[in-house]
mmCIF file of C-alpha atoms in Angstrom:
data_model
loop_
_atom_site.group_PDB
_atom_site.id
_atom_site.type_symbol
_atom_site.label_atom_id
_atom_site.label_comp_id
_atom_site.label_asym_id
_atom_site.label_seq_id
_atom_site.Cartn_x
_atom_site.Cartn_y
_atom_site.Cartn_z
ATOM 1 C CA MET A 1 -0.170 -0.334 -0.255
ATOM 2 C CA THR A 2 1.275 3.175 -1.033
ATOM 3 C CA GLN A 3 1.773 6.259 1.466
ATOM 4 C CA TYR A 4 -1.420 8.117 0.220
ATOM 5 C CA GLN A 5 -3.439 4.841 0.283
ATOM 6 C CA THR A 6 -2.377 4.516 3.999
ATOM 7 C CA PHE A 7 -3.459 7.947 4.452
ATOM 8 C CA ILE A 8 -6.671 7.722 2.789
ATOM 9 C CA ALA A 9 -7.514 4.636 4.768
ATOM 10 C CA GLU A 10 -6.783 6.396 7.910
ATOM 11 C CA GLN A 11 -9.515 9.163 6.984
ATOM 12 C CA THR A 12 -13.087 9.554 8.649
ATOM 13 C CA LEU A 13 -15.820 11.722 8.201
ATOM 14 C CA THR A 14 -18.191 13.632 10.184
ATOM 15 C CA ILE A 15 -21.564 14.456 8.784
ATOM 16 C CA GLY A 16 -23.543 16.041 11.578
ATOM 17 C CA ALA A 17 -23.046 14.180 15.021
ATOM 18 C CA LYS A 18 -21.755 11.144 13.342
ATOM 19 C CA THR A 19 -18.448 10.183 12.337
ATOM 20 C CA TYR A 20 -17.969 7.444 9.296
ATOM 21 C CA THR A 21 -14.579 5.342 8.805
ATOM 22 C CA ALA A 22 -13.036 4.006 6.044
ATOM 23 C CA LYS A 23 -14.768 0.756 6.756
ATOM 24 C CA ASP A 24 -17.886 2.258 6.874
ATOM 25 C CA MET A 25 -17.504 4.087 3.519
ATOM 26 C CA THR A 26 -15.464 1.599 1.529
ATOM 27 C CA SER A 27 -17.579 -1.216 -0.618
ATOM 28 C CA PRO A 28 -16.169 -4.853 0.138
ATOM 29 C CA SER A 29 -16.355 -5.808 -3.598
ATOM 30 C CA ASP A 30 -17.415 -4.001 -6.882
ATOM 31 C CA ASN A 31 -20.733 -5.921 -6.662
ATOM 32 C CA GLU A 32 -21.274 -4.994 -2.690
ATOM 33 C CA PRO A 33 -22.456 -1.478 -1.558
ATOM 34 C CA SER A 34 -20.796 0.260 1.408
ATOM 35 C CA VAL A 35 -22.397 0.294 5.009
ATOM 36 C CA LEU A 36 -22.874 3.895 4.189
ATOM 37 C CA GLN A 37 -24.225 3.477 0.664
ATOM 38 C CA ILE A 38 -26.966 1.097 2.212
ATOM 39 C CA LEU A 39 -27.707 3.214 5.117
ATOM 40 C CA PHE A 40 -28.279 6.575 3.132
ATOM 41 C CA ARG A 41 -30.379 4.717 0.766
ATOM 42 C CA GLU A 42 -32.447 3.230 3.322
ATOM 43 C CA GLN A 43 -32.574 6.651 5.054
ATOM 44 C CA TYR A 44 -32.869 9.354 2.170
ATOM 45 C CA GLY A 45 -33.835 7.038 -1.012
ATOM 46 C CA ASN A 46 -31.718 5.699 -4.069
ATOM 47 C CA GLU A 47 -32.005 9.043 -5.835
ATOM 48 C CA SER A 48 -31.040 11.532 -3.020
ATOM 49 C CA PHE A 49 -28.050 13.872 -2.766
ATOM 50 C CA GLN A 50 -27.008 11.906 0.077
ATOM 51 C CA ALA A 51 -27.126 8.562 -1.788
ATOM 52 C CA SER A 52 -24.727 10.218 -4.532
ATOM 53 C CA LEU A 53 -22.527 11.411 -1.486
ATOM 54 C CA ALA A 54 -21.993 8.044 -0.259
ATOM 55 C CA ASP A 55 -21.180 6.629 -3.860
ATOM 56 C CA PHE A 56 -18.943 9.180 -4.074
ATOM 57 C CA LEU A 57 -17.115 7.934 -1.161
ATOM 58 C CA ALA A 58 -16.969 4.394 -1.868
ATOM 59 C CA GLU A 59 -15.145 5.378 -4.861
ATOM 60 C CA TRP A 60 -12.930 7.609 -2.981
ATOM 61 C CA PHE A 61 -12.072 4.783 -0.993
ATOM 62 C CA SER A 62 -11.938 2.061 -3.796
ATOM 63 C CA PRO A 63 -8.379 0.788 -4.699
ATOM 64 C CA SER A 64 -8.557 2.834 -7.682
ATOM 65 C CA GLU A 65 -6.173 5.792 -7.809
ATOM 66 C CA THR A 66 -8.283 7.990 -9.912
ATOM 67 C CA VAL A 67 -11.654 9.494 -9.588
ATOM 68 C CA GLU A 68 -13.976 10.693 -12.374
ATOM 69 C CA VAL A 69 -15.321 14.214 -12.981
ATOM 70 C CA GLN A 70 -17.033 16.053 -15.548
ATOM 71 C CA THR A 71 -16.472 19.212 -16.855
ATOM 72 C CA SER A 72 -19.271 21.935 -16.854
ATOM 73 C CA GLY A 73 -19.503 22.576 -20.491
ATOM 74 C CA SER A 74 -19.734 26.207 -20.308
ATOM 75 C CA THR A 75 -17.649 26.593 -23.542
ATOM 76 C CA GLY A 76 -17.761 23.119 -25.019
ATOM 77 C CA THR A 77 -19.030 19.635 -24.768
ATOM 78 C CA PRO A 78 -18.824 18.180 -21.389
ATOM 79 C CA LYS A 79 -16.132 15.543 -21.317
ATOM 80 C CA LYS A 80 -15.045 13.060 -18.477
ATOM 81 C CA LEU A 81 -11.854 13.359 -16.876
ATOM 82 C CA PHE A 82 -9.956 10.977 -14.611
ATOM 83 C CA VAL A 83 -7.946 12.735 -11.959
ATOM 84 C CA GLU A 84 -5.441 11.567 -9.513
ATOM 85 C CA LYS A 85 -6.817 11.129 -5.763
ATOM 86 C CA GLN A 86 -3.385 12.339 -4.368
ATOM 87 C CA ARG A 87 -3.689 15.904 -6.445
ATOM 88 C CA MET A 88 -6.964 16.255 -5.319
ATOM 89 C CA MET A 89 -5.660 15.994 -1.790
ATOM 90 C CA ASN A 90 -2.796 18.450 -2.427
ATOM 91 C CA SER A 91 -5.288 20.737 -3.871
ATOM 92 C CA ALA A 92 -7.550 20.466 -0.817
ATOM 93 C CA LYS A 93 -4.543 21.156 1.418
ATOM 94 C CA LEU A 94 -3.404 24.361 -0.543
ATOM 95 C CA THR A 95 -7.154 25.612 0.079
ATOM 96 C CA VAL A 96 -7.206 24.774 3.682
ATOM 97 C CA SER A 97 -3.648 26.305 4.475
ATOM 98 C CA PHE A 98 -4.613 29.428 2.343
ATOM 99 C CA LEU A 99 -7.955 29.999 4.480
ATOM 100 C CA ASN A 100 -6.490 28.555 7.882
ATOM 101 C CA LEU A 101 -9.232 25.859 8.175
ATOM 102 C CA GLN A 102 -8.973 24.460 11.632
ATOM 103 C CA GLU A 103 -9.910 20.683 12.393
ATOM 104 C CA ASN A 104 -13.401 20.085 13.520
ATOM 105 C CA ASP A 105 -14.475 23.629 11.652
ATOM 106 C CA GLU A 106 -17.879 22.788 9.874
ATOM 107 C CA ALA A 107 -18.372 22.824 6.122
ATOM 108 C CA LEU A 108 -21.281 23.301 3.718
ATOM 109 C CA LEU A 109 -21.845 20.695 0.830
ATOM 110 C CA CYS A 110 -24.320 22.476 -1.282
ATOM 111 C CA MET A 111 -22.992 21.634 -4.726
ATOM 112 C CA PRO A 112 -23.527 18.741 -7.235
ATOM 113 C CA LEU A 113 -21.050 15.739 -6.669
ATOM 114 C CA LYS A 114 -21.017 15.151 -10.112
ATOM 115 C CA TYR A 115 -18.447 18.340 -11.083
ATOM 116 C CA ILE A 116 -15.332 18.856 -9.306
ATOM 117 C CA ALA A 117 -16.351 21.628 -7.035
ATOM 118 C CA GLY A 118 -18.622 19.287 -5.056
ATOM 119 C CA LYS A 119 -16.129 16.762 -5.156
ATOM 120 C CA MET A 120 -13.354 18.772 -3.616
ATOM 121 C CA MET A 121 -15.637 20.181 -0.511
ATOM 122 C CA VAL A 122 -15.689 16.506 0.374
ATOM 123 C CA VAL A 123 -12.442 16.000 -0.029
ATOM 124 C CA ARG A 124 -11.346 19.097 1.835
ATOM 125 C CA ALA A 125 -13.576 17.737 4.805
ATOM 126 C CA LEU A 126 -11.777 14.273 4.998
ATOM 127 C CA VAL A 127 -8.089 15.723 4.634
ATOM 128 C CA ALA A 128 -8.358 18.540 7.421
ATOM 129 C CA LYS A 129 -10.971 16.857 9.271
ATOM 130 C CA LEU A 130 -13.812 19.082 8.923
ATOM 131 C CA ARG A 131 -17.362 18.516 10.038
ATOM 132 C CA LEU A 132 -19.646 18.234 6.972
ATOM 133 C CA ILE A 133 -22.998 19.724 6.485
ATOM 134 C CA VAL A 134 -24.928 18.440 3.921
ATOM 135 C CA ILE A 135 -27.693 20.268 1.816
ATOM 136 C CA ASN A 136 -29.328 19.111 -1.137
ATOM 137 C CA PRO A 137 -28.041 21.403 -4.191
ATOM 138 C CA CYS A 138 -30.369 24.082 -4.690
ATOM 139 C CA GLY A 139 -31.030 27.746 -5.545
ATOM 140 C CA HIS A 140 -31.213 28.591 -1.803
ATOM 141 C CA PRO A 141 -28.993 26.600 0.247
ATOM 142 C CA MET A 142 -29.142 28.999 3.130
ATOM 143 C CA GLN A 143 -33.127 28.776 3.377
ATOM 144 C CA ASN A 144 -33.163 25.701 5.789
ATOM 145 C CA ILE A 145 -29.723 25.762 7.487
ATOM 146 C CA GLY A 146 -29.381 25.840 10.993
ATOM 147 C CA THR A 147 -26.141 25.759 12.223
ATOM 148 C CA ILE A 148 -23.672 28.600 10.380
ATOM 149 C CA PRO A 149 -20.640 26.856 9.102
ATOM 150 C CA GLU A 150 -17.429 28.225 8.890
ATOM 151 C CA PHE A 151 -16.429 27.434 5.747
ATOM 152 C CA SER A 152 -18.473 27.388 2.320
ATOM 153 C CA ALA A 153 -18.276 27.289 -1.760
ATOM 154 C CA MET A 154 -21.260 28.464 -3.348
ATOM 155 C CA ILE A 155 -21.645 29.261 -7.280
ATOM 156 C CA PRO A 156 -22.561 33.053 -8.002
ATOM 157 C CA LEU A 157 -26.811 31.945 -8.540
ATOM 158 C CA GLN A 158 -26.536 30.349 -4.924
ATOM 159 C CA ILE A 159 -25.336 33.674 -4.018
ATOM 160 C CA TYR A 160 -27.116 35.834 -5.691
ATOM 161 C CA ASN A 161 -30.506 34.092 -4.245
ATOM 162 C CA SER A 162 -29.425 34.415 -0.743
ATOM 163 C CA LEU A 163 -28.630 38.305 -0.890
ATOM 164 C CA GLN A 164 -32.419 38.529 -1.978
ATOM 165 C CA ASN A 165 -34.150 37.157 0.876
ATOM 166 C CA PRO A 166 -33.096 39.067 3.758
ATOM 167 C CA THR A 167 -33.014 36.389 6.336
ATOM 168 C CA GLU A 168 -30.698 33.939 3.994
ATOM 169 C CA LYS A 169 -28.925 36.938 3.722
ATOM 170 C CA GLU A 170 -27.716 37.399 7.334
ATOM 171 C CA LYS A 171 -26.870 33.760 7.537
ATOM 172 C CA LEU A 172 -24.737 34.310 4.575
ATOM 173 C CA LYS A 173 -23.041 36.834 6.376
ATOM 174 C CA GLN A 174 -22.054 34.500 9.000
ATOM 175 C CA ILE A 175 -20.234 32.070 7.307
ATOM 176 C CA LYS A 176 -16.431 32.775 7.967
ATOM 177 C CA HIS A 177 -14.870 31.663 4.788
ATOM 178 C CA LEU A 178 -16.836 32.051 1.640
ATOM 179 C CA ILE A 179 -15.430 31.042 -1.331
ATOM 180 C CA ILE A 180 -17.428 31.809 -4.985
ATOM 181 C CA GLY A 181 -16.614 30.062 -7.936
ATOM 182 C CA GLY A 182 -18.205 28.423 -11.296
ATOM 183 C CA GLY A 183 -19.091 31.568 -13.018
ATOM 184 C CA SER A 184 -18.438 35.467 -13.169
ATOM 185 C CA ILE A 185 -19.425 37.684 -10.013
ATOM 186 C CA GLU A 186 -21.240 40.620 -11.314
ATOM 187 C CA ARG A 187 -20.579 44.103 -10.129
ATOM 188 C CA SER A 188 -23.641 44.889 -7.982
ATOM 189 C CA MET A 189 -22.971 41.312 -6.145
ATOM 190 C CA GLU A 190 -19.576 42.353 -5.453
ATOM 191 C CA ASN A 191 -20.794 45.427 -4.261
ATOM 192 C CA GLU A 192 -23.367 44.045 -1.714
ATOM 193 C CA LEU A 193 -20.393 41.625 -0.711
ATOM 194 C CA LYS A 194 -18.112 44.233 0.265
ATOM 195 C CA ASN A 195 -19.317 44.953 3.526
ATOM 196 C CA PHE A 196 -19.688 41.169 4.736
ATOM 197 C CA PRO A 197 -17.615 41.077 8.128
ATOM 198 C CA HIS A 198 -15.946 37.655 7.156
ATOM 199 C CA ALA A 199 -13.647 37.105 4.320
ATOM 200 C CA VAL A 200 -15.538 36.260 1.117
ATOM 201 C CA TRP A 201 -13.245 35.245 -2.117
ATOM 202 C CA SER A 202 -13.680 34.473 -5.466
ATOM 203 C CA THR A 203 -11.832 31.642 -6.734
ATOM 204 C CA TYR A 204 -10.247 30.945 -10.260
ATOM 205 C CA GLY A 205 -9.730 27.434 -11.730
ATOM 206 C CA MET A 206 -11.210 25.101 -13.757
ATOM 207 C CA THR A 207 -11.511 21.254 -13.707
ATOM 208 C CA GLU A 208 -8.216 20.290 -14.663
ATOM 209 C CA THR A 209 -6.545 22.205 -11.926
ATOM 210 C CA LEU A 210 -9.136 20.603 -9.658
ATOM 211 C CA SER A 211 -11.181 23.480 -8.302
ATOM 212 C CA HIS A 212 -9.215 26.618 -8.034
ATOM 213 C CA ILE A 213 -5.666 27.651 -7.973
ATOM 214 C CA ALA A 214 -5.945 31.318 -6.919
ATOM 215 C CA LEU A 215 -8.193 33.595 -4.848
ATOM 216 C CA ARG A 216 -9.194 37.218 -4.934
ATOM 217 C CA ARG A 217 -10.614 38.910 -1.829
ATOM 218 C CA LEU A 218 -13.929 40.781 -2.449
ATOM 219 C CA ASN A 219 -14.422 42.197 0.630
ATOM 220 C CA GLY A 220 -12.517 44.430 3.443
ATOM 221 C CA LYS A 221 -9.342 46.198 3.297
ATOM 222 C CA SER A 222 -7.968 43.383 1.032
ATOM 223 C CA ALA A 223 -10.473 43.436 -1.600
ATOM 224 C CA SER A 224 -8.724 43.558 -5.164
ATOM 225 C CA GLN A 225 -9.483 42.749 -8.652
ATOM 226 C CA TRP A 226 -6.285 40.742 -8.845
ATOM 227 C CA TYR A 227 -6.113 36.892 -8.408
ATOM 228 C CA THR A 228 -3.428 35.695 -5.879
ATOM 229 C CA PRO A 229 -2.090 32.343 -7.066
ATOM 230 C CA PHE A 230 -1.608 29.597 -4.462
ATOM 231 C CA ASP A 231 2.151 28.553 -3.654
ATOM 232 C CA ASN A 232 3.668 26.323 -5.857
ATOM 233 C CA VAL A 233 1.582 27.463 -8.658
ATOM 234 C CA THR A 234 3.788 29.083 -11.874
ATOM 235 C CA LEU A 235 1.725 31.261 -14.312
ATOM 236 C CA SER A 236 2.864 33.149 -17.410
ATOM 237 C CA VAL A 237 1.251 34.394 -20.569
ATOM 238 C CA SER A 238 0.759 32.949 -23.982
ATOM 239 C CA PRO A 239 1.942 34.806 -27.116
ATOM 240 C CA ASP A 240 -1.758 35.652 -27.672
ATOM 241 C CA GLU A 241 -1.899 36.910 -23.953
ATOM 242 C CA ALA A 242 -3.581 33.690 -22.617
ATOM 243 C CA LEU A 243 -2.939 32.702 -18.919
ATOM 244 C CA VAL A 244 -0.606 29.124 -18.760
ATOM 245 C CA ILE A 245 -0.650 27.523 -15.455
ATOM 246 C CA ASN A 246 2.065 25.182 -14.396
ATOM 247 C CA ALA A 247 0.796 23.637 -11.135
ATOM 248 C CA PRO A 248 2.476 20.519 -10.584
ATOM 249 C CA LEU A 249 0.857 19.635 -7.064
ATOM 250 C CA VAL A 250 -2.613 19.456 -8.760
ATOM 251 C CA CYS A 251 -2.074 18.840 -12.467
ATOM 252 C CA PRO A 252 0.505 16.990 -14.284
ATOM 253 C CA GLN A 253 0.434 18.944 -17.419
ATOM 254 C CA ILE A 254 1.293 22.910 -18.267
ATOM 255 C CA LEU A 255 -2.369 24.189 -19.113
ATOM 256 C CA GLN A 256 -2.859 26.605 -21.702
ATOM 257 C CA THR A 257 -6.085 28.527 -20.856
ATOM 258 C CA ASN A 258 -8.386 30.704 -23.086
ATOM 259 C CA ASP A 259 -8.813 33.411 -20.416
ATOM 260 C CA ILE A 260 -7.078 36.654 -21.717
ATOM 261 C CA VAL A 261 -5.238 38.379 -18.760
ATOM 262 C CA GLU A 262 -2.768 40.907 -17.442
ATOM 263 C CA PHE A 263 -0.063 40.700 -14.789
ATOM 264 C CA ASN A 264 0.951 43.395 -12.290
ATOM 265 C CA GLN A 265 4.390 43.690 -10.413
ATOM 266 C CA LYS A 266 3.196 41.324 -7.538
ATOM 267 C CA GLY A 267 2.369 38.495 -9.828
ATOM 268 C CA GLN A 268 -1.417 38.770 -9.263
ATOM 269 C CA PHE A 269 -3.226 38.362 -12.251
ATOM 270 C CA ARG A 270 -6.909 39.567 -13.351
ATOM 271 C CA ILE A 271 -9.102 38.226 -16.264
ATOM 272 C CA LEU A 272 -9.886 40.635 -19.243
ATOM 273 C CA GLY A 273 -11.904 37.837 -20.813
ATOM 274 C CA ARG A 274 -11.912 34.410 -22.898
ATOM 275 C CA LYS A 275 -9.913 33.963 -26.255
ATOM 276 C CA ASP A 276 -12.851 32.253 -27.560
ATOM 277 C CA ASN A 277 -15.195 34.977 -26.256
ATOM 278 C CA THR A 278 -13.368 37.492 -28.614
ATOM 279 C CA ILE A 279 -15.844 39.222 -31.652
ATOM 280 C CA ASN A 280 -13.818 40.452 -34.469
ATOM 281 C CA THR A 281 -16.432 43.062 -35.595
ATOM 282 C CA GLY A 282 -15.139 45.529 -38.513
ATOM 283 C CA GLY A 283 -11.603 44.267 -38.017
ATOM 284 C CA VAL A 284 -11.391 45.331 -34.026
ATOM 285 C CA LYS A 285 -11.622 42.317 -31.350
ATOM 286 C CA VAL A 286 -13.734 42.903 -28.621
ATOM 287 C CA GLN A 287 -14.323 40.798 -25.307
ATOM 288 C CA ILE A 288 -17.912 39.472 -24.584
ATOM 289 C CA GLU A 289 -17.134 39.705 -20.870
ATOM 290 C CA GLN A 290 -16.148 43.340 -21.185
ATOM 291 C CA ILE A 291 -19.017 44.422 -23.053
ATOM 292 C CA GLU A 292 -21.446 42.722 -20.528
ATOM 293 C CA ALA A 293 -19.510 44.316 -17.633
ATOM 294 C CA ALA A 294 -20.052 47.726 -19.364
ATOM 295 C CA LEU A 295 -23.752 47.213 -19.565
ATOM 296 C CA TYR A 296 -24.426 45.735 -16.598
ATOM 297 C CA PRO A 297 -25.283 48.932 -14.428
ATOM 298 C CA PHE A 298 -27.598 50.085 -17.329
ATOM 299 C CA LEU A 299 -29.779 47.003 -17.804
ATOM 300 C CA PRO A 300 -32.195 45.812 -14.884
ATOM 301 C CA PHE A 301 -33.095 42.874 -16.846
ATOM 302 C CA PRO A 302 -31.089 39.431 -17.394
ATOM 303 C CA PHE A 303 -29.150 39.475 -21.097
ATOM 304 C CA LEU A 304 -26.084 37.831 -22.168
ATOM 305 C CA ILE A 305 -23.741 39.038 -25.238
ATOM 306 C CA THR A 306 -23.373 36.865 -28.386
ATOM 307 C CA SER A 307 -22.431 37.293 -32.094
ATOM 308 C CA VAL A 308 -23.511 35.905 -35.641
ATOM 309 C CA PRO A 309 -21.485 36.154 -38.901
ATOM 310 C CA ASP A 310 -22.163 39.447 -40.846
ATOM 311 C CA PRO A 311 -21.187 40.228 -44.392
ATOM 312 C CA LYS A 312 -20.152 44.134 -43.743
ATOM 313 C CA PHE A 313 -18.325 43.776 -39.967
ATOM 314 C CA GLY A 314 -17.562 40.048 -40.225
ATOM 315 C CA GLU A 315 -19.133 39.347 -37.016
ATOM 316 C CA ARG A 316 -22.285 41.204 -35.603
ATOM 317 C CA ILE A 317 -22.512 41.676 -32.279
ATOM 318 C CA VAL A 318 -25.995 41.183 -30.890
ATOM 319 C CA LEU A 319 -27.849 41.390 -27.209
ATOM 320 C CA LEU A 320 -29.967 38.647 -25.978
ATOM 321 C CA LEU A 321 -32.552 39.724 -23.522
ATOM 322 C CA GLU A 322 -35.168 37.431 -21.970
ATOM 323 C CA ASN A 323 -38.928 38.083 -22.888
ATOM 324 C CA SER A 324 -40.148 39.477 -19.785
ATOM 325 C CA SER A 325 -37.812 42.615 -20.505
ATOM 326 C CA ALA A 326 -40.186 43.457 -23.413
ATOM 327 C CA SER A 327 -43.095 44.167 -20.774
ATOM 328 C CA TYR A 328 -41.217 47.169 -20.052
ATOM 329 C CA PRO A 329 -40.761 48.841 -23.367
ATOM 330 C CA GLN A 330 -40.035 52.596 -21.786
ATOM 331 C CA ILE A 331 -37.868 51.337 -19.234
ATOM 332 C CA LEU A 332 -35.899 48.933 -21.467
ATOM 333 C CA LYS A 333 -35.798 51.648 -24.241
ATOM 334 C CA GLU A 334 -33.911 54.213 -22.183
ATOM 335 C CA ALA A 335 -31.547 51.714 -20.052
ATOM 336 C CA MET A 336 -30.481 50.386 -23.808
ATOM 337 C CA LYS A 337 -30.062 54.173 -24.529
ATOM 338 C CA LYS A 338 -27.935 54.839 -21.517
ATOM 339 C CA GLY A 339 -26.137 51.333 -21.643
ATOM 340 C CA PHE A 340 -25.215 52.222 -25.236
ATOM 341 C CA ASP A 341 -24.037 55.485 -25.023
ATOM 342 C CA ALA A 342 -21.684 54.434 -22.270
ATOM 343 C CA LEU A 343 -20.010 52.081 -24.821
ATOM 344 C CA PRO A 344 -17.359 52.897 -27.432
ATOM 345 C CA ALA A 345 -18.981 52.495 -30.803
ATOM 346 C CA TYR A 346 -17.496 49.342 -31.725
ATOM 347 C CA TRP A 347 -18.444 47.669 -28.696
ATOM 348 C CA GLN A 348 -22.137 48.231 -29.547
ATOM 349 C CA PRO A 349 -24.635 45.603 -30.062
ATOM 350 C CA LYS A 350 -25.934 45.833 -33.950
ATOM 351 C CA GLN A 351 -29.011 43.683 -32.963
ATOM 352 C CA THR A 352 -31.124 42.992 -30.052
ATOM 353 C CA LEU A 353 -33.125 39.546 -29.675
ATOM 354 C CA PHE A 354 -35.747 38.357 -27.298
ATOM 355 C CA VAL A 355 -35.316 34.778 -26.057
ATOM 356 C CA SER A 356 -37.904 32.801 -23.418
ATOM 357 C CA SER A 357 -34.627 32.227 -21.175
ATOM 358 C CA LEU A 358 -30.859 32.901 -21.368
ATOM 359 C CA PRO A 359 -29.027 29.268 -21.888
ATOM 360 C CA MET A 360 -27.275 28.648 -18.759
ATOM 361 C CA THR A 361 -25.167 25.692 -17.764
ATOM 362 C CA GLU A 362 -25.531 23.491 -14.939
ATOM 363 C CA THR A 363 -23.323 24.927 -12.834
ATOM 364 C CA GLY A 364 -25.062 28.375 -13.499
ATOM 365 C CA LYS A 365 -22.714 29.731 -15.888
ATOM 366 C CA PRO A 366 -23.379 31.393 -19.519
ATOM 367 C CA ASN A 367 -23.732 28.760 -22.104
ATOM 368 C CA ARG A 368 -22.057 30.451 -24.606
ATOM 369 C CA ILE A 369 -22.294 28.016 -27.373
ATOM 370 C CA ALA A 370 -25.863 27.936 -27.154
ATOM 371 C CA ALA A 371 -26.316 31.876 -26.711
ATOM 372 C CA ARG A 372 -24.636 32.137 -30.244
ATOM 373 C CA GLN A 373 -26.856 28.884 -31.986
ATOM 374 C CA LEU A 374 -30.034 30.613 -30.113
ATOM 375 C CA ALA A 375 -28.921 33.962 -31.978
ATOM 376 C CA LEU A 376 -28.324 31.916 -35.342
ATOM 377 C CA GLN A 377 -31.425 30.363 -35.011
ATOM 378 C CA LYS A 378 -33.512 33.863 -34.893
#
């Protein structure tokens, strides 16, 4: 048995008031369920989130050196990857160390275990002996929670929903270490989070980096637009200004990302947009994310920017709006005028299309491929 397998075999997991050992979470054979799989299915049902947690733990304590994860599909077809358990533990230790989490701190698991973010919350609890609070993944994770955890990871949609409800917002403010990942954080949300009393962080990473490799503070005196990479992470920029990641503790390959970045003198970086979200219109390259960020203060309705082919400009910038916004024609007209006037001429959408709902991925990110397809259909 290797050193890391011995370490895994000694791991325990506390959920609520009950602590489970590796023996409870290990399947005796491929055809037999673990004690926890039997227990959770009897208590919560075969299709419950708790059953999926027991299944992941059985996979974690299996002899295999890897775990299967799936990418979110925000910019391409979702795909399955097999990642090393040792590297997942390395990633967990980096986060635990950066946030200074302590044994017996309570951690909230409220994201699906299909993706790396949910899996990594469980691995952090195993590695650091955190006490896990399990909530069915939903848009309002703070709604029925009793005990406030020291640590939680959420997607922007969950944060947005919680901020709309005064009771949920107060609970959210009590979390001592809150990390937000899986999508961009809008300016208005960031403004609301600035006055939170405890640390709130935006994460940067992807499935291949086993969650995040950098964090930026959203509130307090250390609030910043710049991401600080973890120790043992080396970053550089490619000739086309995209971020290159060398993080050997969590990924065996050097990763060429599609994120257009710039660095400061401290070695921190900020994201300007994605290379595959660049629109070449009339010979000028513009970033979808930068247009959206500039329009956001003016448009009080859900929207996305995309593009379609254009015989004159090469690509035509298109504004997608949810149908509900058409019910407020005067407000929409005034908002769009103010927003468009604030944009450089070559950033301004040349066409506005109404859609029943904006295409999003399961993890709450804009589905850029589906957005472009919608625009092409219309």
